Short mmCIF file of C-alpha atoms in Angstrom, two decimals:
data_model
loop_
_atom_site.label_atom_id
_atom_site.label_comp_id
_atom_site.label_asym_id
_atom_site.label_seq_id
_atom_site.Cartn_x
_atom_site.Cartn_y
_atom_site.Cartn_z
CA UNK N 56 120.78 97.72 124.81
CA UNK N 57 118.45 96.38 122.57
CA UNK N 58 115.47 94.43 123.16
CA UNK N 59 112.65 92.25 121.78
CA UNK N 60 109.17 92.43 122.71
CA UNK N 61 106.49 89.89 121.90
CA UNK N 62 102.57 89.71 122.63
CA UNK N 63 100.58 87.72 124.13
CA UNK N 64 98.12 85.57 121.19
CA UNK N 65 98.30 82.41 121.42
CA UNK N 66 98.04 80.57 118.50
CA UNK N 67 98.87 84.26 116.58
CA UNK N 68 102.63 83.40 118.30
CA UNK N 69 103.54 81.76 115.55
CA UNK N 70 103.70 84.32 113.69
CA UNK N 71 106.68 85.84 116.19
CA UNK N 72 108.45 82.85 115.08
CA UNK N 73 108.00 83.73 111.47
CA UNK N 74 109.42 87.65 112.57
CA UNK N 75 112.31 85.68 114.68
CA UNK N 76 113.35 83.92 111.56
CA UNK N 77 113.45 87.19 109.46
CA UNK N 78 115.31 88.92 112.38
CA UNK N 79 117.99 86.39 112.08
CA UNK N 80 118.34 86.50 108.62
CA UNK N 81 119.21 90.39 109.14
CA UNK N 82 122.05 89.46 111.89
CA UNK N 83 119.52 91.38 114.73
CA UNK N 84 120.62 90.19 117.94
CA UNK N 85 119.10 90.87 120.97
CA UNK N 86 120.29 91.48 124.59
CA UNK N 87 116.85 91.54 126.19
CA UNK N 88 113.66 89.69 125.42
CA UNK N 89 110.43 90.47 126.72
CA UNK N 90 106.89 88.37 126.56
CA UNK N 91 103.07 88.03 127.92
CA UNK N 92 101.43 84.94 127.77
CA UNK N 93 102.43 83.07 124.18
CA UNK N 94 105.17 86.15 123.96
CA UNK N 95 106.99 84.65 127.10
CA UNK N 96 106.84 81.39 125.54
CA UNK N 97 108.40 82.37 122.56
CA UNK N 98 110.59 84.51 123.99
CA UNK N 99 111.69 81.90 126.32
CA UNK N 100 112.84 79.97 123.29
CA UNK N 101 114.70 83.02 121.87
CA UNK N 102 116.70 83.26 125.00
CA UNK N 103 118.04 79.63 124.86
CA UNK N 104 118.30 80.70 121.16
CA UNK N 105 116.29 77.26 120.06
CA UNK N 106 115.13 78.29 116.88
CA UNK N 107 114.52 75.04 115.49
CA UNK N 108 112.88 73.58 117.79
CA UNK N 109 110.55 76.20 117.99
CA UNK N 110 110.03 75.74 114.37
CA UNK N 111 109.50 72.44 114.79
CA UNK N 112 106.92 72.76 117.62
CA UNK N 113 104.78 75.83 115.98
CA UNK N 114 104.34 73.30 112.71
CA UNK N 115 103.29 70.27 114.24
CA UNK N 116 100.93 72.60 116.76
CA UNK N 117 97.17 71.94 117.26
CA UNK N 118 94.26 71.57 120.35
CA UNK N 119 94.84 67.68 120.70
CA UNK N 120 98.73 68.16 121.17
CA UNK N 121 98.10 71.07 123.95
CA UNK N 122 94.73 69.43 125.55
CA UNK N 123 94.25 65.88 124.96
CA UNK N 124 92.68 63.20 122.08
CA UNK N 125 89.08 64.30 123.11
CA UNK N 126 88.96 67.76 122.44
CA UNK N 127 87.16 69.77 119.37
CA UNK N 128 90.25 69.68 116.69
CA UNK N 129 88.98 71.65 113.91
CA UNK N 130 89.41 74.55 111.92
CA UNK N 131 85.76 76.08 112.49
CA UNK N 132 86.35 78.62 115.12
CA UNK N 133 82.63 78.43 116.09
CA UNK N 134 82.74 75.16 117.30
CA UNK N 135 86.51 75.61 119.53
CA UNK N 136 85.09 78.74 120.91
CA UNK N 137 81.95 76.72 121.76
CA UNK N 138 84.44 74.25 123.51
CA UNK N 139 86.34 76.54 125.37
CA UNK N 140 82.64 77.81 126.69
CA UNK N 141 81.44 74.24 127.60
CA UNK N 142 84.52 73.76 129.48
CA UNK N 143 84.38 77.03 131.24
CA UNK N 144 81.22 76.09 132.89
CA UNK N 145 81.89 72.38 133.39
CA UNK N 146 85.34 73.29 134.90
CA UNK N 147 86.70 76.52 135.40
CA UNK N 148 88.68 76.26 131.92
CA UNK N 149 90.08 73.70 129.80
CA UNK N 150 92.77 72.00 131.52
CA UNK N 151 96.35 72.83 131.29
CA UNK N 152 98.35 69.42 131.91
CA UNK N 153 99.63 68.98 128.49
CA UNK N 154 100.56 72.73 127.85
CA UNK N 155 102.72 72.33 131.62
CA UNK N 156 104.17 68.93 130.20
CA UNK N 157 105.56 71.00 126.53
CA UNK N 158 106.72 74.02 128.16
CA UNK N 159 108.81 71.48 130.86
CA UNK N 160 109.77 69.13 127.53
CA UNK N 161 110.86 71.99 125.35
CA UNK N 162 112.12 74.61 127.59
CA UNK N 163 115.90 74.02 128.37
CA UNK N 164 116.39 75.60 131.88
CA UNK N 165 119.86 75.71 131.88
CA UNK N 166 120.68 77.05 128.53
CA UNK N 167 117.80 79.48 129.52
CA UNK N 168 119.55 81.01 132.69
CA UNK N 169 123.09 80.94 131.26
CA UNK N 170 121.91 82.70 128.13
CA UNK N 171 123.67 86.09 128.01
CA UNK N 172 120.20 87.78 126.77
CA UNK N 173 118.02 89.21 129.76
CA UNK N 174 114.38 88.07 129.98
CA UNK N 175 111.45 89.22 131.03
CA UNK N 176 107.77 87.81 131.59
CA UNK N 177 104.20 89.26 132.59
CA UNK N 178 101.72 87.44 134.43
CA UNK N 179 98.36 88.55 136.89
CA UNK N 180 98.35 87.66 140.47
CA UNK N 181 94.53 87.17 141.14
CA UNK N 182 94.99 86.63 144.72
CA UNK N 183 96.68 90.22 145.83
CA UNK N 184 95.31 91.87 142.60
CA UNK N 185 98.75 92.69 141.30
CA UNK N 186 100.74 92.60 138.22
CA UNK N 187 103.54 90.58 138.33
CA UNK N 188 106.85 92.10 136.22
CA UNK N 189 109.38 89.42 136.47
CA UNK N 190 113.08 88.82 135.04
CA UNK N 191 114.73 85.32 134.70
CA UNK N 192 117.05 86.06 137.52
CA UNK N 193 113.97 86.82 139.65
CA UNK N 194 112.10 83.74 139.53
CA UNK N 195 113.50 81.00 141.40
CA UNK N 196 114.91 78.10 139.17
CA UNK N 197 112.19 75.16 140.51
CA UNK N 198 109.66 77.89 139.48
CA UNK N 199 110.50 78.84 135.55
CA UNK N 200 107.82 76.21 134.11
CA UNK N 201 105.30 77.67 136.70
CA UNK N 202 105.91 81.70 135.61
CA UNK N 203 106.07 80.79 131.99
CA UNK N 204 102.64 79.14 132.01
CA UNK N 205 100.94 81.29 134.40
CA UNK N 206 102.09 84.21 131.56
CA UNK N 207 99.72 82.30 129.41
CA UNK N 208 97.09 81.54 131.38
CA UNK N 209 94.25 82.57 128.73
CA UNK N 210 91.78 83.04 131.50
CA UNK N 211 88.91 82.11 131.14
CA UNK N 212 89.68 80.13 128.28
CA UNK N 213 92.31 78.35 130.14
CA UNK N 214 92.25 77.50 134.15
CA UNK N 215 94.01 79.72 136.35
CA UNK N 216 97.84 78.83 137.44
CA UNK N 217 98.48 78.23 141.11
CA UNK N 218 102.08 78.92 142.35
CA UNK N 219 102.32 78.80 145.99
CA UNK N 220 98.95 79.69 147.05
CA UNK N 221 98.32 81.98 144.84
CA UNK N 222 96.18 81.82 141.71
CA UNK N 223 97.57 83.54 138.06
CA UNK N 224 95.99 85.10 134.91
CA UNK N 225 97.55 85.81 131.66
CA UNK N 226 99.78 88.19 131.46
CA UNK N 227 97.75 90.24 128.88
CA UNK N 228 95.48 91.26 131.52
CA UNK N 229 98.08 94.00 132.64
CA UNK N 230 100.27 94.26 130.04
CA UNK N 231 99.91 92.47 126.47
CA UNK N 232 103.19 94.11 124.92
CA UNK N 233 105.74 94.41 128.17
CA UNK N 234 107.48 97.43 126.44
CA UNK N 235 107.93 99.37 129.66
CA UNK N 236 109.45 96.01 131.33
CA UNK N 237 112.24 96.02 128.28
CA UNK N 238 112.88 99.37 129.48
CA UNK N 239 112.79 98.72 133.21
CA UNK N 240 115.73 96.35 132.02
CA UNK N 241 117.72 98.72 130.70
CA UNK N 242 116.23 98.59 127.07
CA UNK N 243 117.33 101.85 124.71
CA UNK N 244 115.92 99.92 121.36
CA UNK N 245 113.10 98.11 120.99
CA UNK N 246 111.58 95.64 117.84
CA UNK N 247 108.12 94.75 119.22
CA UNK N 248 106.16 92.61 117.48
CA UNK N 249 102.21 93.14 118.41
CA UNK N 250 100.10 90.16 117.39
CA UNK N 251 96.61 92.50 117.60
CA UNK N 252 95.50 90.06 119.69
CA UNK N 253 92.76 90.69 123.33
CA UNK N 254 94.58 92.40 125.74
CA UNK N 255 95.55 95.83 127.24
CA UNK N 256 98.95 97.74 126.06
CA UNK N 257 100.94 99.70 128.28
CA UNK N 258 101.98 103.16 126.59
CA UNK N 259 105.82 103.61 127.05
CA UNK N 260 106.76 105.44 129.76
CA UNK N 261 110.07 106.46 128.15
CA UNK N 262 110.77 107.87 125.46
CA UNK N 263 112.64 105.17 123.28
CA UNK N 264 112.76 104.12 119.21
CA UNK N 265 110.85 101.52 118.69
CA UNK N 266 109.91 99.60 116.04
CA UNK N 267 106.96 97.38 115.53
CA UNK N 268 105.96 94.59 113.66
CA UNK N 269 102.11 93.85 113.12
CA UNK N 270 100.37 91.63 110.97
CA UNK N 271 98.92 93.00 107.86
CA UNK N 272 97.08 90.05 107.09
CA UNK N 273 94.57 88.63 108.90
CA UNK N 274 96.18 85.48 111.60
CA UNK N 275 94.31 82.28 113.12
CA UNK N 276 91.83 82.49 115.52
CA UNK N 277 93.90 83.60 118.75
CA UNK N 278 92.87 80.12 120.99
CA UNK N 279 92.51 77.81 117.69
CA UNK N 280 95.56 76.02 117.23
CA UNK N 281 96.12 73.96 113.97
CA UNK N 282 99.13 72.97 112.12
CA UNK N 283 97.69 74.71 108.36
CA UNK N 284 97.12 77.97 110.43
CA UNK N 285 100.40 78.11 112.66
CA UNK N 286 102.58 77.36 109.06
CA UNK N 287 100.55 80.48 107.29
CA UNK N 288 100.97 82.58 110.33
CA UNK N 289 105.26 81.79 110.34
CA UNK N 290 104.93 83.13 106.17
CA UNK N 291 103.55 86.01 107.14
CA UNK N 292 105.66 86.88 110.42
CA UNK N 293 108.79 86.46 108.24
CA UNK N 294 107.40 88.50 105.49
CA UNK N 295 106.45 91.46 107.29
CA UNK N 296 109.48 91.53 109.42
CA UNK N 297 111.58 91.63 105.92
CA UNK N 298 108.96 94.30 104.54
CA UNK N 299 109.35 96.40 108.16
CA UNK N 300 113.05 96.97 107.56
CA UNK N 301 113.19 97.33 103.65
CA UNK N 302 114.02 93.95 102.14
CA UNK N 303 110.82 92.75 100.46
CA UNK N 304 107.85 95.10 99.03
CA UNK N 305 104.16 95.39 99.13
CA UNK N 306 101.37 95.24 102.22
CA UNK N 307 98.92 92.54 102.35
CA UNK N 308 100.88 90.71 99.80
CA UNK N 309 104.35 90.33 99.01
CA UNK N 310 107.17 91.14 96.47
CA UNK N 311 110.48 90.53 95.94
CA UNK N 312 112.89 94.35 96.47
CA UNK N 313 112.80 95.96 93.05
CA UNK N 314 109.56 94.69 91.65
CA UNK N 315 107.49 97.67 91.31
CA UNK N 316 110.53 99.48 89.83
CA UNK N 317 110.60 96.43 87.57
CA UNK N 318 107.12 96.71 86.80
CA UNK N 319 107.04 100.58 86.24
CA UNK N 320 110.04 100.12 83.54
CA UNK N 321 108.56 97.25 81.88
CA UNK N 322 104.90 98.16 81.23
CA UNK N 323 104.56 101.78 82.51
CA UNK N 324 104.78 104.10 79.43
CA UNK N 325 102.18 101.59 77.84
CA UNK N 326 100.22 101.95 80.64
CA UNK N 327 100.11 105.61 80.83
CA UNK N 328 99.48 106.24 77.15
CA UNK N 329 96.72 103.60 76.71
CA UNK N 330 95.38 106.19 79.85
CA UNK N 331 95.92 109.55 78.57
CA UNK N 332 94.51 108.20 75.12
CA UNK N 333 90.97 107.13 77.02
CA UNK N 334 91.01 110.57 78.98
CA UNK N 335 92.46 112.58 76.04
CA UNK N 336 92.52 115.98 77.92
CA UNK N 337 94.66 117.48 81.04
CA UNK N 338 91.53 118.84 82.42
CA UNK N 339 89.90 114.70 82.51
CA UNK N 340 93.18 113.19 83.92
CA UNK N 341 93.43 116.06 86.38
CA UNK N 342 89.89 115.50 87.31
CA UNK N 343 90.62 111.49 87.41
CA UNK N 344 93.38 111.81 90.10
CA UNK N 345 91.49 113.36 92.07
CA UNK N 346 88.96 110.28 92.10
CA UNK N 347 91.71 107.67 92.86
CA UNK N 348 92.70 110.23 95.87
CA UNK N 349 96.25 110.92 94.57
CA UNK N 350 97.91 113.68 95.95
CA UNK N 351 100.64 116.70 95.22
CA UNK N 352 103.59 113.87 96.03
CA UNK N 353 106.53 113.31 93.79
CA UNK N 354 105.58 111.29 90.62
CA UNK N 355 107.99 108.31 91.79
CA UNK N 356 105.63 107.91 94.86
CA UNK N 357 102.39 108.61 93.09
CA UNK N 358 103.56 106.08 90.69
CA UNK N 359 104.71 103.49 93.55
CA UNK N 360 101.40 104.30 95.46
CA UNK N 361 99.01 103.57 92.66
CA UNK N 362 100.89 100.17 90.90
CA UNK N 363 101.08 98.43 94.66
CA UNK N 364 97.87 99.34 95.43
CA UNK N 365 96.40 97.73 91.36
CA UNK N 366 98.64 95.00 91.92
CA UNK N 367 96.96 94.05 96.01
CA UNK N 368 93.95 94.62 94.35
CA UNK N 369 93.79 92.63 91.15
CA UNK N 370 95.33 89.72 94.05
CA UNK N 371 92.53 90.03 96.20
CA UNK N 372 90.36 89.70 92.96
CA UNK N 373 91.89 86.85 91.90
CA UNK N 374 92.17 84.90 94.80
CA UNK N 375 96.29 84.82 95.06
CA UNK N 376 98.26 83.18 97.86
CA UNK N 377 99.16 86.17 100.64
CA UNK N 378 102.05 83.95 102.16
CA UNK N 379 103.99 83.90 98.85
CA UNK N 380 106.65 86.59 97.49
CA UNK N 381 106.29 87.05 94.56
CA UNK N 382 108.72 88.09 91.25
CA UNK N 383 107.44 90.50 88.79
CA UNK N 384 107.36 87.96 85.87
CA UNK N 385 105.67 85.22 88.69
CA UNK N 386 103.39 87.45 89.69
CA UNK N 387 102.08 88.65 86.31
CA UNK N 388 102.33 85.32 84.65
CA UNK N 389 99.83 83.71 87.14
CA UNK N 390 97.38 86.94 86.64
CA UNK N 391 97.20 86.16 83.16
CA UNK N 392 96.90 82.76 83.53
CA UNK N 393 93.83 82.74 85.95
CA UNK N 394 91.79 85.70 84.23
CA UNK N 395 92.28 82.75 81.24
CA UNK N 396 90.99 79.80 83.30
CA UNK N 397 88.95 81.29 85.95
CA UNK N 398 85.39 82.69 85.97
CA UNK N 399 84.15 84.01 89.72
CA UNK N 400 82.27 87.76 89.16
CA UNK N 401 85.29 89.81 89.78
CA UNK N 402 86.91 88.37 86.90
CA UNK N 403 84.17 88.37 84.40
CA UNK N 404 83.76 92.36 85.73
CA UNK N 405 87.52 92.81 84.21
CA UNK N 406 87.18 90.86 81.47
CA UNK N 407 84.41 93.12 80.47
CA UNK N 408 86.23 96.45 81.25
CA UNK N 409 89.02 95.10 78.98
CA UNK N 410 87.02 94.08 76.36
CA UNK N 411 85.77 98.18 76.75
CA UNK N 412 89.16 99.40 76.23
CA UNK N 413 88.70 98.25 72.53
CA UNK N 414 85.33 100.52 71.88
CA UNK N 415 84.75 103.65 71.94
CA UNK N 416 86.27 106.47 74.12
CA UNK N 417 83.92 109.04 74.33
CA UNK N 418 81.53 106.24 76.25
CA UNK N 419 84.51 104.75 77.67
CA UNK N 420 85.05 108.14 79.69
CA UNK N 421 82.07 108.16 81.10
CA UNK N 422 82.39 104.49 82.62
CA UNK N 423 86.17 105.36 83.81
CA UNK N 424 85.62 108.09 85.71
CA UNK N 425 82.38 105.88 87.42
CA UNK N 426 84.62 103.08 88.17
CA UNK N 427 88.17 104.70 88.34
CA UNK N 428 90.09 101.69 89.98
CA UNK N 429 88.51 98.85 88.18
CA UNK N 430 89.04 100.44 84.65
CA UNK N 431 92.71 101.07 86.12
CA UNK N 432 92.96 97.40 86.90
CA UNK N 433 91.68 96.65 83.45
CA UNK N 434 94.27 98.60 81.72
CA UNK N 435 97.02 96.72 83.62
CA UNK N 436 95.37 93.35 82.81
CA UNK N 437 95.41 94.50 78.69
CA UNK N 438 99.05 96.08 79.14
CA UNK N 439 100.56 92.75 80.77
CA UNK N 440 98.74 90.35 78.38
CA UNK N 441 99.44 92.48 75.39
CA UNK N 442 103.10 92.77 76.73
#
């Protein structure tokens, strides 16, 4: 059986329902989910199979929705963690009202116990100490809304959840990624999708293929919650997901499938003979691999390894959007056009290390082998504008 797995985060979980979206565009179905704290939540969701409306309630997402008009609503972490502190001290945690009111608005308990996928939630009894590993068919039907928030019970961030006498933590405190509960359930296949977040992970205790999805951009604050921040965070879920199982390229940023072969036929044998012409000897461009850390791999990887890695780079440099996926003709395009328009100190660095490749080589050498990746980055920059 197969099973998803979902951190706790909080407001990191929307990027689970950026992965969820890119799992259903690849026809992955599920016959187990599995969550701690924001994890269950979502997961909850994904058993009642209410994609939109969890789409719906991740964009609109932010502190005054979840706690109330008078709360900090802003995108400076300082002050919300400052908040959470203040309220800590004033009152044990910020209170929870509103988040109980959502989870009872938007979770559908009937089409959540007659869904044919299995479910699964962690939570931390304070009172006896325990963990608490719990399936839907476990936790009595009055009780769902109770479970689900006592999962995410961000403690001390958020006040503790009281069912029955007893007082609960978030789930994270035993278990942040409730792999070993997927395969107390009968799970032989596992997508997990780890949002980095605080919180202790459980090594499996059974040996099962697994796959796992992690952000490789950096989310949202994990208890700031604001509608900008939860829409960047679904990009990037559905992104890597795609990336994870083969259908989109890159690491930090993103590419449409085929666009570094594109790029390598397009510009390539320019590229390489504007190189070998600086270097001019096999003895130099030996010696110059060895600087950019290239090793005895086939040439097709070598070549893959170092145009993903100029083309993440010369990104970065210039500031480009990380949610976006990008063509090989977009992507270009818009380099050109901001080393044109835009003047920060990266740029003007490359502009200058261009303006080199016109000069002489014998000094030239002496500067590329100091600066191996930023000459490399200039010679792409010349090769695409001269294209």
């Amino acid at each position: 059986m197969k099973a998803l797995v979902l951190s706790g985060g909080g407001s990191k979980g929307s990027y689970q329902i950026g992965a969820w979206k890119a799992l259903k565009k690849l026809h992955i179905k599920f016959d187990i989910v599995t969550g701690t704290s924001v994890g269950a939540l979502n997961g909850a969701l994904i058993t009642q199979k209410n994609y939109y409306k969890a789409i719906h309630l991740w964009k609109k997402m932010n502190l005054k929705i979840l706690f109330g008009e008078n709360v900090v609503d802003s995108k400076n972490d300082f002050q919300v963690m400052k908040m959470y502190g203040k309220e800590f001290i004033k009152n044990g945690g910020m209170e929870v009202k509103r988040l109980e009111d959502l989870i009872e608005k938007e979770i559908n308990y009937k089409k959540f116990i007659n869904s044919k996928i299995n479910y699964g939630l962690v939570t931390f009894n304070l009172t006896t100490k325990k963990p608490i590993q719990i399936t839907k068919k476990e936790i009595p039907k009055d009780l769902i809304g109770d479970y689900l928030m006592a999962s995410a019970s961000c403690y001390p961030a958020f006040k503790k959840k009281e069912i029955e006498g007893n007082k609960y933590i978030d789930g994270g405190f035993f278990d942040n990624l409730p792999i070993n509960l997927a395969i107390k359930m009968g799970a032989d296949e596992i997508i997990a999708i780890d949002l980095s977040a605080p919180g202790f992970n459980k090594k499996p205790k059974k040996n099962v293929p697994i796959i796992k999805i992690k952000p490789n951009n950096k989310l949202t604050n994990f208890l700031n919650f604001y509608e900008e921040g939860a829409k960047r965070n679904i990009k990037l879920g559905y992104n890597d997901t795609m990336k994870k199982f083969g259908k989109l390229e890159g690491k930090k940023y993103t590419f449409k499938k085929g666009t570094l072969k594109k790029n390598k036929k397009k510009y390539l044998e320019t590229f390489e003979y504007i190189l070998k012409d600086i270097l001019n000897s096999e003895k130099l461009l030996d010696s110059f691999k060895k600087l950019i850390t290239i090793s005895n791999e086939s040439k097709i990887k070598i070549t893959n390894t170092v145009m993903l890695k100029l083309m993440e780079s010369l990104a970065k440099d210039f500031s480009l959007d990380e949610t976006i996926i990008y063509s090989e003709k977009k992507f270009n395009k818009l380099l050109i056009k901001k080393l044109k328009s835009q003047n920060s100190k990266e740029i003007k660095s490359l502009q200058k290390m261009i303006n080199d490749l016109t000069k002489s080589k014998k000094s030239l050498r002496k500067k590329i082998v100091l600066n191996p990746w930023g000459y490399l980055k200039a010679i792409y920059l010349y090769t695409i504008s001269e294209a």
